[in-house]
């Protein structure tokens, strides 16, 4: 089955939902970098969650979901564009890289000292001059103590930052990263019941109880359509056309060259003098870009021309 995200909405109540299944998209991430099991599963859950939250946004741009940890995992990053192209990476503290146990909990991995935080950035593709990306930050703890999972962190974020009651069920393994989202919309959510049908005020509580019967094993084992039929076969639900997801990294030699230009000629040539070349490694796709002295000279020569070094005028005799 193709990777896809399926949206649906309950006809008699302001409640919407989504189910996502990432197989090839997730495999592209895992093929580029090997992670310890505990890190792999959290990153996969985060990738599924980012797709679910991004798909609800009505803007043309990129959602960047980051978790900065104060334990063995230093950083998790997932990017998801409006067209559901995705990439992801994780950074592990060097002292734990080879010894990270599979049984460590979410809190032990990311919030060991209580200083972990989640940052969600919305970066429009066509920003106005001076416009800054929107950014929301929440700690990995609540008044009740440390949050125990990616799902709990994002539910907390949506409730306090967006004022939307949201439930998430997430799972990941070596094969798939999957998830389901349910969200209660403000007011009537624009829902117009069918003729003769009344708003059902109990829908939100009921579908959350049904979602709560899902285990991570079942999420990973069953296809989305099977899960949906098992959970909501008695509900009146409207489905939307599924949206495909795919892995895509935006890095390129041209982008890396532009970054080197921003660093400046003196600094880049200093690296050349010390190491003989400049090597840039993309954390997302594991691609390496190497620039030798000739490459760097051409890079800045081109930069000087485009900066306004005009050719000499043609003289007429």
XYZ file of C-alpha atoms in Angstrom:
317
model
C 0.000 0.000 0.000
C 1.248 3.518 -0.849
C 2.138 5.873 1.957
C -0.875 8.060 2.555
C -2.791 10.270 4.936
C -6.579 9.899 5.143
C -8.749 12.706 6.538
C -12.273 12.198 7.830
C -14.910 14.170 9.706
C -17.817 13.031 11.864
C -21.093 14.159 10.311
C -23.023 14.879 13.521
C -20.346 16.641 15.577
C -17.445 19.134 15.295
C -14.835 16.365 15.372
C -12.289 15.615 12.677
C -9.676 12.933 12.331
C -6.772 11.615 10.283
C -4.909 8.337 9.910
C -1.426 8.216 8.401
C 0.742 5.293 7.356
C 4.381 5.887 6.383
C 6.208 2.918 4.957
C 8.425 3.995 2.042
C 8.811 7.503 3.468
C 10.006 6.034 6.765
C 12.247 3.495 5.050
C 14.005 6.314 3.176
C 14.929 7.866 6.535
C 16.151 4.575 7.996
C 18.159 3.696 4.879
C 20.302 6.798 5.338
C 21.160 6.435 9.005
C 21.042 3.656 11.591
C 19.532 4.631 14.951
C 19.307 2.708 18.227
C 15.860 1.114 18.608
C 14.615 3.539 21.255
C 15.652 6.573 19.182
C 14.266 5.067 15.980
C 10.819 4.490 17.429
C 10.512 7.988 18.911
C 11.674 9.611 15.648
C 9.172 7.515 13.669
C 6.318 8.495 15.991
C 7.346 12.130 15.650
C 7.374 11.814 11.857
C 3.834 10.408 11.816
C 2.689 13.148 14.209
C 4.240 15.904 12.095
C 2.379 14.661 9.012
C -0.908 14.585 10.950
C -0.547 18.105 12.346
C 0.808 19.576 9.113
C -2.100 18.225 7.078
C -4.553 20.288 9.170
C -2.822 23.583 8.376
C -4.182 25.900 5.708
C -0.956 27.489 4.573
C 1.735 26.982 1.941
C 4.944 26.288 3.763
C 6.820 23.921 6.029
C 6.175 22.689 9.549
C 9.388 22.070 11.461
C 8.961 20.014 14.623
C 11.990 19.932 16.936
C 12.576 18.391 20.320
C 15.667 19.499 22.212
C 16.522 16.967 24.884
C 18.662 17.080 28.002
C 19.331 13.323 28.043
C 21.036 10.915 25.626
C 18.996 12.311 22.714
C 20.095 15.879 22.070
C 17.762 16.712 19.218
C 14.991 15.294 17.035
C 13.887 17.180 13.913
C 11.099 16.456 11.432
C 10.164 18.725 8.522
C 6.917 18.359 6.594
C 5.902 20.600 3.698
C 2.362 21.428 2.615
C 2.552 18.720 -0.056
C 3.539 16.158 2.623
C 7.135 15.786 1.493
C 9.120 14.919 4.609
C 12.570 14.464 6.072
C 13.820 13.702 9.594
C 16.953 13.294 11.670
C 18.094 12.667 15.243
C 21.250 13.654 17.085
C 22.522 11.520 19.969
C 25.050 12.595 22.563
C 28.416 11.103 21.611
C 28.877 9.477 25.017
C 25.726 7.376 24.502
C 25.927 6.761 20.757
C 27.152 3.155 20.979
C 25.674 2.167 24.341
C 22.092 3.434 24.273
C 19.757 0.801 25.723
C 16.520 -0.205 24.013
C 14.499 -0.072 27.226
C 15.075 3.580 28.143
C 11.849 5.571 28.489
C 10.897 8.764 26.668
C 11.649 10.795 29.810
C 15.053 9.140 30.328
C 15.997 9.767 26.708
C 14.831 13.376 26.316
C 13.897 14.955 29.628
C 16.224 13.434 32.205
C 16.794 16.724 34.044
C 13.431 18.310 33.253
C 14.776 20.842 30.757
C 13.657 19.240 27.466
C 11.446 21.301 25.176
C 9.405 20.989 21.994
C 9.535 23.715 19.338
C 7.086 23.880 16.426
C 7.848 26.353 13.640
C 5.592 27.264 10.719
C 7.679 28.713 7.897
C 5.679 30.087 4.918
C 7.206 29.516 1.498
C 6.427 33.073 0.336
C 7.245 35.266 3.302
C 6.610 38.988 3.141
C 9.663 41.227 3.663
C 10.483 41.199 7.348
C 7.993 38.435 8.124
C 9.221 35.953 10.724
C 8.127 32.295 10.940
C 5.554 31.523 13.641
C 7.082 29.555 16.508
C 5.555 27.855 19.538
C 7.580 26.363 22.408
C 6.416 24.048 25.198
C 8.377 22.137 27.853
C 8.354 18.333 27.962
C 6.676 18.593 31.358
C 3.287 19.764 32.627
C 1.988 20.740 36.060
C 1.461 17.036 36.696
C 5.072 16.118 35.938
C 7.124 14.921 32.941
C 5.161 14.048 29.806
C 5.634 10.400 28.923
C 5.492 10.288 25.098
C 5.532 12.256 21.860
C 1.742 11.966 21.760
C 1.391 13.441 25.263
C 3.767 16.336 24.430
C 1.836 17.280 21.288
C -1.571 16.902 22.933
C -0.300 19.275 25.635
C 1.020 21.671 22.973
C -2.247 21.722 20.993
C -4.357 22.248 24.120
C -2.287 25.107 25.552
C -0.917 26.785 22.414
C -3.771 26.273 19.948
C -6.708 25.760 22.359
C -7.737 22.608 20.510
C -8.538 19.345 22.291
C -6.469 16.765 20.424
C -5.753 13.065 20.884
C -2.910 11.230 19.175
C -2.038 7.541 18.896
C 1.429 6.863 17.442
C 3.695 3.890 16.801
C 6.825 3.022 14.814
C 9.112 0.067 14.161
C 11.521 -1.038 11.442
C 8.709 -1.262 8.862
C 6.290 1.612 9.409
C 5.574 4.836 11.244
C 1.838 5.236 11.806
C -0.574 7.438 13.673
C -4.140 8.569 14.227
C -5.361 12.023 15.242
C -8.745 13.080 16.603
C -9.492 16.753 17.162
C -12.463 18.594 18.632
C -13.180 21.773 16.685
C -14.360 25.022 18.306
C -18.116 25.607 18.363
C -19.917 23.542 15.766
C -16.796 23.389 13.592
C -18.823 24.402 10.568
C -20.572 21.023 10.612
C -24.024 21.054 9.062
C -25.916 17.869 9.999
C -27.736 15.989 7.259
C -31.484 16.423 7.028
C -33.191 15.023 10.122
C -29.863 14.483 11.930
C -29.017 16.231 15.205
C -25.672 17.296 16.621
C -24.345 14.564 18.886
C -22.655 16.189 21.893
C -21.264 12.847 23.064
C -19.286 12.126 19.890
C -15.969 13.504 21.127
C -15.925 11.470 24.334
C -17.132 8.348 22.532
C -14.584 8.387 19.694
C -11.754 9.122 22.158
C -12.774 6.053 24.168
C -12.796 4.005 20.955
C -9.360 5.347 19.993
C -8.099 4.458 23.443
C -8.692 0.769 22.681
C -5.897 0.868 20.074
C -2.588 -0.705 21.020
C 0.688 0.185 19.324
C 0.918 -3.414 18.088
C -2.466 -3.096 16.384
C -1.553 0.256 14.840
C 1.537 -1.311 13.288
C -0.096 -4.570 12.267
C -3.284 -3.386 10.575
C -3.761 -1.174 7.525
C -5.545 2.167 8.108
C -8.809 1.068 6.475
C -9.015 -1.960 8.752
C -8.409 0.153 11.848
C -11.003 2.685 10.787
C -13.668 0.047 10.184
C -12.998 -1.587 13.536
C -13.145 1.648 15.493
C -15.820 3.735 13.816
C -18.112 1.360 11.919
C -21.159 2.705 13.791
C -20.319 6.374 13.213
C -21.553 8.545 10.345
C -18.267 9.679 8.830
C -17.339 11.638 5.710
C -14.035 10.659 4.098
C -11.798 12.854 1.964
C -9.467 11.804 -0.835
C -6.219 10.423 0.628
C -3.004 12.431 0.239
C 0.273 10.735 -0.608
C 3.453 11.329 1.390
C 7.070 10.922 0.314
C 10.619 11.511 1.509
C 12.422 14.495 0.009
C 15.529 16.336 1.123
C 15.973 19.918 -0.053
C 19.763 19.908 0.146
C 21.819 20.379 -3.045
C 25.323 21.397 -4.065
C 23.970 24.817 -5.079
C 22.418 25.372 -1.633
C 25.615 24.314 0.088
C 27.563 26.686 -2.151
C 25.238 29.530 -1.145
C 25.815 28.684 2.513
C 29.595 28.824 2.011
C 29.254 32.232 0.362
C 27.381 33.454 3.423
C 30.248 32.273 5.649
C 32.636 34.440 3.656
C 35.751 33.876 1.640
C 38.241 34.362 4.490
C 36.625 31.728 6.717
C 36.178 29.171 3.918
C 39.739 29.612 2.685
C 40.896 29.144 6.287
C 39.258 25.705 6.279
C 40.902 24.934 2.930
C 44.324 25.892 4.325
C 43.806 23.685 7.375
C 42.116 20.629 5.852
C 42.752 20.842 2.109
C 39.041 20.852 1.289
C 35.620 21.776 2.694
C 33.218 18.937 3.400
C 29.567 19.510 4.298
C 27.413 16.651 5.518
C 23.579 16.777 5.313
C 22.155 15.439 8.568
C 18.869 14.487 6.885
C 19.860 12.461 3.833
C 23.498 11.654 4.732
C 24.721 13.217 1.465
C 28.256 14.641 1.571
C 29.347 17.653 -0.481
C 33.068 18.299 -0.988
C 34.605 21.538 -2.266
C 38.322 21.547 -3.169
C 40.436 24.736 -3.583
C 39.445 25.079 -7.248
C 35.746 24.732 -6.383
C 36.025 27.400 -3.695
C 37.912 29.783 -6.005
C 35.236 29.383 -8.685
C 32.488 29.815 -6.091
C 33.747 33.189 -4.903
C 34.819 34.306 -8.369
C 31.223 33.805 -9.509
C 30.075 35.619 -6.377
C 32.228 38.636 -7.207
C 30.852 38.813 -10.751
C 27.238 38.662 -9.596
C 27.986 41.257 -6.893
C 28.540 43.862 -9.582
C 31.964 43.526 -11.198
C 31.011 44.821 -14.616
C 32.868 43.871 -17.795
C 34.911 46.584 -19.513
C 33.148 48.641 -22.145
C 33.796 47.805 -25.752
C 35.845 50.629 -27.324
C 35.059 51.777 -30.810
C 37.792 53.017 -33.099
